[in-house]
Amino acid sequence: MTKTIHTYLSILLAGILLSLPACEKEIKLDTGNYTPRIVMNGIISPDSLIEISLSKSFLYTDTLLDRSLLEDASLTLFINGEKRETMRMVRVDTVHGRDRLFGYTALKSIYRSTLRPETGDKIRIEASAEKLYPVWAETTIPTPPQIHRVDTATFFTYNPIINNDDHSYSGNTSGEPLFRNMRIKMTVSESSTGTNRYFRLRLRLMSEKIEEYPDLPERYLFIYTNDDPIFEEGYRNSLLEDLISGNSSLEGIKHFNSALFSNKLFRDNNYTLDFSITDYYYFHTTYEEKENDPGWVYPIYVPVKTEVFNPPIEVMFTAISPELYSYFREGDYDPSSDEEAFKIISEPEITFSNVHNGIGVVGSVSTAKAYINLPPPPEEENSIP
Amino acid sequence: MRQAILLLLLTTFFTAAVSQEKITLNVENKPVTEALREIEKQTGYTFSYSPSLLKDFPRITLRIADGPLEKVLQALFDKTDIQYIMRGKYIILKKRPKEVTVSGFIYDRESHESLIAANIYDLTSGQGAVSNNFGFYSLSVKPGEIELCPSYVGYTSENHPLTVSQDTVIHFFLPPSALLKEVVVDGELKNPVLHAETGKISLNAATLKAVPALMGESDVIKTLQQMPGVAVGTDGMAGLYVRGGNADENLYLVDGNPLYHVHHLLGLFSTFNPEAVKTMDFYKGSFPARYGGRLSSVVDVRMNDGDMKKFSGTASIGLISSHLNLQGPLAKDKTSFSVSLRRTYLDLIARPAMYFINRRNKKKNPADYDKVDFAYYFYDFNAKISHKFSEKSRLYLSLYDGKDKLFFHSNSIRKYEINGDPVYSYETDYPDDNPIQYEYKRNADETSKIDIGWGTRMASLNWAYAVNSKLFSNATLVYSRYNSDISVSYENKETSSLKNMETQEEESGSIYQFFKPVYRSGIEDMGYRLNFDYAYNNCHLIRFGTAFLHHNFRPEESRFFRQDEDGERKNNDTITYADDRVRVQELSLYVEDEMDFGKRLKINAGIHLSGFFVQGKSYLSAQPRLSARYLLSEGLSLKASYARMSQYVHLLQSSYISSPNDLWIPITQNVKPLSSHQFSAGIFGRYRGFDLSAETYYKRSANQVEYKDGAGILASNTNWEERIAQGIGTSYGLELMAKRSFGKTSGWVGYTLSWADRQFPNGEINQGKVYPAKYDNRHKINAVLLHQFNRKFDLNISWVYATGNWTTLPIEEYIDMDGNKRQYIHQRNNYKMPDYQRLDLSFNYYRHKKNGRRGIWNFSIYNVYAHHNSFMVLPSEEFAPDPNTVNGNPQQSYPTYHSYPLLPFIPSFSYTYQF
């Protein structure tokens, strides 16, 4: 009897569920009249040579992405309205990547100037190529901000505030607060009056200072805050979006690997940022290949030792041009992320671009830096809880 | 008793005797007063009148020999403006009123249900009137003999000759037609040639139930999607996009009360239960002044009052839901009720199945099993009680409760025990030099719950009162509340112990974690409405009224509850992210006059004034309305109309499905009211039973709200004002329609040619450039055919074709400054999806039983030839044989686009029992 009921209910449920979704169908778009556009990107800093990458767009259905290379283009540099030089192509960069669907290789040409612009210069770049619409972009190099003071205080929590990819956390059963955090109060200023200005804050572990291992990958630290309203600007998700996207505001803590904000909360061009970081020692684990277990095809690597380093933290407080603010606000593009999956039923974004008649972002930055030197970690913290 | 009878007989005899008195009169060119004196002398009657009444009476010449008094009086006064009334020994002369008013209610004879928009026509004078939403009519006629003919679709007309000399109240009780019940679109009373409105369509319950719909569930909104001027929308979804407007620009009224949320199951079904619906008026344009608050359309639904005479009902069971409808008298001829309930029951099937599966899992492995419980259901409950105090006064209590509920609960139980030598130390995760014998136990109980619910509750108390023969009033108190509630909870209870088997030392611990984010939004309304219909005369029907609503918006309430315990440490938090409330008052006044200028010209002119008071700011709006009809001939008319509309609330809906976190938001200090101007004109005719129309329109909307580029799927009140942009909408088009209302075969064919654009000049969307609206379908063809073979079988067919919706699709890509491959989208709605077409069939088999009962088997098919109708088009991948290998394997993938439909060929059936 139970089996009969079970069978009947299963068939009924399956029938109902199967009746709803229908078959997808491949469709071909009419792209006979498609003309590629010039793609121009670059971030310009004062007192540095200007490097602009140039390529061309391609159809989504195009599989030969080396067609992205734009040859025989002409790039002209204007500074403060005056034509200054024709930039030269210095190299071709190969870009490898993998999106959700495929691995790809694309090419872009790099053009460089011989001139170094200064703070406040209005830069205009014009590019043209045969059979493509000419494009242009403008940006004004912002005045660099200043970092006046950086105060730090260390505190411990029972649980990690942010689950870092480097560590897997299985629960602190010791009853003691084990996780180290650092609160930072940083007083900054900027010199503009009456205009909207935009900034980006990033903190980086200077892994290049670790002499024992010269080629360690770069690591940026997550920034989080409970108290400082200035960080709300760069955060546009709702509670529900956080739940879906796994940004983990479940703990009540929003975090960023780079914070974006404007100067609208500044008072008399000054502001004291109040934020915290965690997990700021550099843990490096050495692995050795283990003798193959006959049951396994692939080699197994086992950890041999973990060392903890205390490289300095580089605090980068950057004034960014409005174009870059819009570009950075779009966030990191991760085609495999949950956000991308959920976007299929909402209105897609028009891609931000300040390149007229083309695609790309040409912006400028000016950066102020400060450094936080860390004491060596206590010996008992040399292991991962 | 005997004396009374004797007195009555004597009076009757006397009156009869007197009236039969013979008079001989011979006057030539004399004042009428001489004739009156002669009559008094001969009959003994006395004339009573005001001297000024006969002052200008012309001299008379009259010769009558032995004529009855009645005849003499008729000869003297019939063709004058003086009337005579005989009272005992007196004959009273007074000025004859130019018109008298005949008024009353028109009912169904069997149920005493009032008939809305029934026609009443005087065959003598050619004057007519239409009953209002409560069945009340008022008709002005000349005193004397008249012949009234009330008529209504599906009812037998009867002529009523009578003589009226003063205002008279007459109620009509029409018998349902004994002929085969015909499913009609509308009747003569709604003759589109005659009424002044362009863009108005009226449907009755029979049509709403007959038009084939998804999974056999008749649907008001899906029927309206079959009309010209209404976009197809998204396949299967019940959104209404009228003349280029958005889904939140439609005013849904249930017995005059606005309804915010009208969808179930992400928009697949609407909240209107056709079994409870009496009539529905749909306005696409030329909105009368009594309507306001939305830009694009008005859907005015009237629900059944209930049978005052006998109990009846229907019960039906279908593939997805069941219905139960009951109506009848609570006190015969005084009080009636009508109750309708519709509920899906997939959860009632799925949950027991889940129970058995969970029980089996637990039995199989009591130490390691999962329990799952999930369900979805929706229901609609309508109830109405009508009480008749008197022929002039009625009270109605209407209730509505509708809800969607979705939940998913899972519970994992894990108990395990490990005994052995660890290779790696638990503390350092490195190879342990001194492995020990240990016993490790762990119990974990983890529960996750997702609960989503959304729905509306509404109650209204309405008093309808016929003040006098010309003035009708109704007053309503209304309360409604829409809520949506989303919560996700997680609970984890864990205990563990580790025992060193050599030393017998044991360490144990426990963890408890609980967190629950909660997200709520809603809107609560309280208010009143006061409406009057004043039939000044047959040439002026004046409507006026006022309404007040207090809105309590709760755009977003989001909280996070957390509790965790770890040994002796305990932590308990409640974090409130948002708890915004916005209180708003809305006041409106209107007046409109429906005027007849002769037989040819009819004009409805009015004005709707509204005020919206929010956050210390007042928004006032004057919205003129004008519609006019000119009759070229009996079966042909020209019409034109203009309407200005304002809207103060809008729906934040960031995707094209209706989801529970869609937010109704008021305008604020920073977000301006939406407004529109709409012009329309057309030609309407009736030829050989077909109603034909060709209508054009032009609509321009300002301050239309849309999300800026990149809005997430989860609409949020957090900084919502910064997420939206306001711009301009422009739409125009041509609508052609031919429909047949009578006979065994009825239905309509419609064609629409239309354009709809959007522009946000500030550059916040699409860089300020014009782009097509999502539902800008250039061509649309609708055909609906309803055929009744005989009493036992009928067949209903509907077919729709439309050019595709617009969507935003990445066509090209580029390499960004970080070396990532990115999709480039240069314009919103840059790709037109494949064309849409669908054929639906519905077939009814009636089994008639005794005493009016019957069973109805319905079999229907949605999308008969399974046309692939795109729900969305997305970039994707396909696989093809690798040309560089011998057998083509492994296959190579390549990028392409896929079109995803939602609803394929769907057959369904249902059984309805009427009693």
PDB file of C-alpha atoms in Angstrom, chain A residues 75-193:
ATOM      1  CA  LEU A  75      46.768  57.547 -31.306  1.00  0.00           C
ATOM      2  CA  THR A  76      47.086  61.267 -30.667  1.00  0.00           C
ATOM      3  CA  LEU A  77      47.712  62.879 -27.295  1.00  0.00           C
ATOM      4  CA  PHE A  78      46.349  66.291 -26.340  1.00  0.00           C
ATOM      5  CA  ILE A  79      47.245  67.992 -23.068  1.00  0.00           C
ATOM      6  CA  ASN A  80      45.220  70.998 -21.977  1.00  0.00           C
ATOM      7  CA  GLY A  81      43.736  71.337 -25.451  1.00  0.00           C
ATOM      8  CA  GLU A  82      47.047  71.313 -27.245  1.00  0.00           C
ATOM      9  CA  LYS A  83      48.135  68.500 -29.530  1.00  0.00           C
ATOM     10  CA  ARG A  84      51.371  67.204 -28.083  1.00  0.00           C
ATOM     11  CA  GLU A  85      52.370  64.010 -29.824  1.00  0.00           C
ATOM     12  CA  THR A  86      51.410  60.880 -31.691  1.00  0.00           C
ATOM     13  CA  MET A  87      51.855  57.964 -29.316  1.00  0.00           C
ATOM     14  CA  ARG A  88      53.839  54.966 -30.487  1.00  0.00           C
ATOM     15  CA  MET A  89      53.002  51.316 -30.193  1.00  0.00           C
ATOM     16  CA  VAL A  90      55.592  49.708 -27.945  1.00  0.00           C
ATOM     17  CA  ARG A  91      54.374  46.145 -27.614  1.00  0.00           C
ATOM     18  CA  VAL A  92      51.550  43.663 -28.050  1.00  0.00           C
ATOM     19  CA  ASP A  93      50.217  42.096 -24.873  1.00  0.00           C
ATOM     20  CA  THR A  94      48.678  38.672 -24.870  1.00  0.00           C
ATOM     21  CA  VAL A  95      45.798  38.211 -22.512  1.00  0.00           C
ATOM     22  CA  HIS A  96      44.831  34.766 -21.320  1.00  0.00           C
ATOM     23  CA  GLY A  97      41.693  34.153 -19.408  1.00  0.00           C
ATOM     24  CA  ARG A  98      38.769  31.918 -18.825  1.00  0.00           C
ATOM     25  CA  ASP A  99      35.199  32.948 -18.523  1.00  0.00           C
ATOM     26  CA  ARG A 100      32.289  30.723 -17.608  1.00  0.00           C
ATOM     27  CA  LEU A 101      32.334  29.076 -20.947  1.00  0.00           C
ATOM     28  CA  PHE A 102      35.765  29.025 -22.499  1.00  0.00           C
ATOM     29  CA  GLY A 103      39.398  29.736 -22.121  1.00  0.00           C
ATOM     30  CA  TYR A 104      40.499  32.534 -24.394  1.00  0.00           C
ATOM     31  CA  THR A 105      43.523  34.353 -25.691  1.00  0.00           C
ATOM     32  CA  ALA A 106      43.248  37.919 -26.859  1.00  0.00           C
ATOM     33  CA  LEU A 107      45.703  40.539 -28.047  1.00  0.00           C
ATOM     34  CA  LYS A 108      45.949  44.221 -27.378  1.00  0.00           C
ATOM     35  CA  SER A 109      48.503  46.734 -28.481  1.00  0.00           C
ATOM     36  CA  ILE A 110      50.090  49.107 -25.988  1.00  0.00           C
ATOM     37  CA  TYR A 111      50.840  52.694 -26.926  1.00  0.00           C
ATOM     38  CA  ARG A 112      53.091  54.876 -24.864  1.00  0.00           C
ATOM     39  CA  SER A 113      53.798  58.562 -24.674  1.00  0.00           C
ATOM     40  CA  THR A 114      57.122  60.204 -24.202  1.00  0.00           C
ATOM     41  CA  LEU A 115      55.646  62.959 -22.068  1.00  0.00           C
ATOM     42  CA  ARG A 116      54.737  62.837 -18.388  1.00  0.00           C
ATOM     43  CA  PRO A 117      51.619  64.756 -17.490  1.00  0.00           C
ATOM     44  CA  GLU A 118      51.198  66.714 -14.305  1.00  0.00           C
ATOM     45  CA  THR A 119      48.494  67.000 -11.712  1.00  0.00           C
ATOM     46  CA  GLY A 120      45.582  69.029 -13.058  1.00  0.00           C
ATOM     47  CA  ASP A 121      46.359  68.384 -16.732  1.00  0.00           C
ATOM     48  CA  LYS A 122      43.373  67.719 -18.954  1.00  0.00           C
ATOM     49  CA  ILE A 123      44.283  64.748 -21.116  1.00  0.00           C
ATOM     50  CA  ARG A 124      42.503  63.953 -24.357  1.00  0.00           C
ATOM     51  CA  ILE A 125      43.328  60.896 -26.446  1.00  0.00           C
ATOM     52  CA  GLU A 126      42.055  60.401 -29.979  1.00  0.00           C
ATOM     53  CA  ALA A 127      42.350  57.105 -31.803  1.00  0.00           C
ATOM     54  CA  SER A 128      41.523  56.154 -35.351  1.00  0.00           C
ATOM     55  CA  ALA A 129      41.897  53.104 -37.533  1.00  0.00           C
ATOM     56  CA  GLU A 130      40.879  52.144 -41.020  1.00  0.00           C
ATOM     57  CA  LYS A 131      37.236  51.169 -41.470  1.00  0.00           C
ATOM     58  CA  LEU A 132      36.441  51.921 -37.825  1.00  0.00           C
ATOM     59  CA  TYR A 133      34.813  54.954 -36.274  1.00  0.00           C
ATOM     60  CA  PRO A 134      37.371  57.273 -34.675  1.00  0.00           C
ATOM     61  CA  VAL A 135      37.094  57.572 -30.917  1.00  0.00           C
ATOM     62  CA  TRP A 136      38.230  59.929 -28.190  1.00  0.00           C
ATOM     63  CA  ALA A 137      38.292  60.135 -24.419  1.00  0.00           C
ATOM     64  CA  GLU A 138      39.134  62.806 -21.884  1.00  0.00           C
ATOM     65  CA  THR A 139      40.192  62.855 -18.267  1.00  0.00           C
ATOM     66  CA  THR A 140      41.652  65.374 -15.863  1.00  0.00           C
ATOM     67  CA  ILE A 141      44.347  64.212 -13.479  1.00  0.00           C
ATOM     68  CA  PRO A 142      43.050  64.758  -9.948  1.00  0.00           C
ATOM     69  CA  THR A 143      44.987  66.492  -7.224  1.00  0.00           C
ATOM     70  CA  PRO A 144      46.509  63.909  -4.919  1.00  0.00           C
ATOM     71  CA  PRO A 145      44.976  63.633  -1.456  1.00  0.00           C
ATOM     72  CA  GLN A 146      46.999  63.602   1.737  1.00  0.00           C
ATOM     73  CA  ILE A 147      47.267  61.122   4.557  1.00  0.00           C
ATOM     74  CA  HIS A 148      48.022  62.985   7.737  1.00  0.00           C
ATOM     75  CA  ARG A 149      47.877  60.328  10.368  1.00  0.00           C
ATOM     76  CA  VAL A 150      47.318  56.593  10.766  1.00  0.00           C
ATOM     77  CA  ASP A 151      46.456  55.190  14.197  1.00  0.00           C
ATOM     78  CA  THR A 152      46.024  51.478  14.812  1.00  0.00           C
ATOM     79  CA  ALA A 153      44.738  49.279  17.596  1.00  0.00           C
ATOM     80  CA  THR A 154      44.698  45.505  17.756  1.00  0.00           C
ATOM     81  CA  PHE A 155      41.743  43.512  19.073  1.00  0.00           C
ATOM     82  CA  PHE A 156      40.676  39.900  19.096  1.00  0.00           C
ATOM     83  CA  THR A 157      37.400  38.172  18.280  1.00  0.00           C
ATOM     84  CA  TYR A 158      36.087  34.710  18.985  1.00  0.00           C
ATOM     85  CA  ASN A 159      35.182  34.041  15.402  1.00  0.00           C
ATOM     86  CA  PRO A 160      36.718  35.292  12.169  1.00  0.00           C
ATOM     87  CA  ILE A 161      34.960  38.411  10.950  1.00  0.00           C
ATOM     88  CA  ILE A 162      35.582  37.500   7.353  1.00  0.00           C
ATOM     89  CA  ASN A 163      36.096  33.978   6.137  1.00  0.00           C
ATOM     90  CA  ASN A 164      39.211  34.203   4.109  1.00  0.00           C
ATOM     91  CA  ASP A 165      39.818  31.788   1.259  1.00  0.00           C
ATOM     92  CA  ASP A 166      43.193  30.938   2.691  1.00  0.00           C
ATOM     93  CA  HIS A 167      41.779  29.351   5.773  1.00  0.00           C
ATOM     94  CA  SER A 168      38.950  27.013   6.415  1.00  0.00           C
ATOM     95  CA  TYR A 169      37.292  27.591   9.706  1.00  0.00           C
ATOM     96  CA  SER A 170      35.753  24.733  11.612  1.00  0.00           C
ATOM     97  CA  GLY A 171      34.856  26.436  14.827  1.00  0.00           C
ATOM     98  CA  ASN A 172      36.724  27.913  17.786  1.00  0.00           C
ATOM     99  CA  THR A 173      36.147  25.541  20.642  1.00  0.00           C
ATOM    100  CA  SER A 174      38.877  26.920  22.808  1.00  0.00           C
ATOM    101  CA  GLY A 175      36.665  29.435  24.549  1.00  0.00           C
ATOM    102  CA  GLU A 176      39.266  32.131  23.943  1.00  0.00           C
ATOM    103  CA  PRO A 177      39.194  34.964  21.416  1.00  0.00           C
ATOM    104  CA  LEU A 178      41.742  33.897  18.890  1.00  0.00           C
ATOM    105  CA  PHE A 179      41.268  35.993  15.793  1.00  0.00           C
ATOM    106  CA  ARG A 180      43.375  39.073  15.398  1.00  0.00           C
ATOM    107  CA  ASN A 181      41.959  42.260  13.932  1.00  0.00           C
ATOM    108  CA  MET A 182      43.277  45.751  13.584  1.00  0.00           C
ATOM    109  CA  ARG A 183      41.240  48.901  13.834  1.00  0.00           C
ATOM    110  CA  ILE A 184      42.626  51.796  11.829  1.00  0.00           C
ATOM    111  CA  LYS A 185      41.775  55.455  12.075  1.00  0.00           C
ATOM    112  CA  MET A 186      43.237  57.393   9.210  1.00  0.00           C
ATOM    113  CA  THR A 187      42.981  61.159   8.877  1.00  0.00           C
ATOM    114  CA  VAL A 188      42.988  62.352   5.280  1.00  0.00           C
ATOM    115  CA  SER A 189      42.423  65.577   3.434  1.00  0.00           C
ATOM    116  CA  GLU A 190      42.006  66.801  -0.073  1.00  0.00           C
ATOM    117  CA  SER A 191      42.372  70.218  -1.532  1.00  0.00           C
ATOM    118  CA  SER A 192      39.468  70.746  -3.906  1.00  0.00           C
ATOM    119  CA  THR A 193      36.611  73.093  -3.132  1.00  0.00           C
TER     120      THR A 193
END
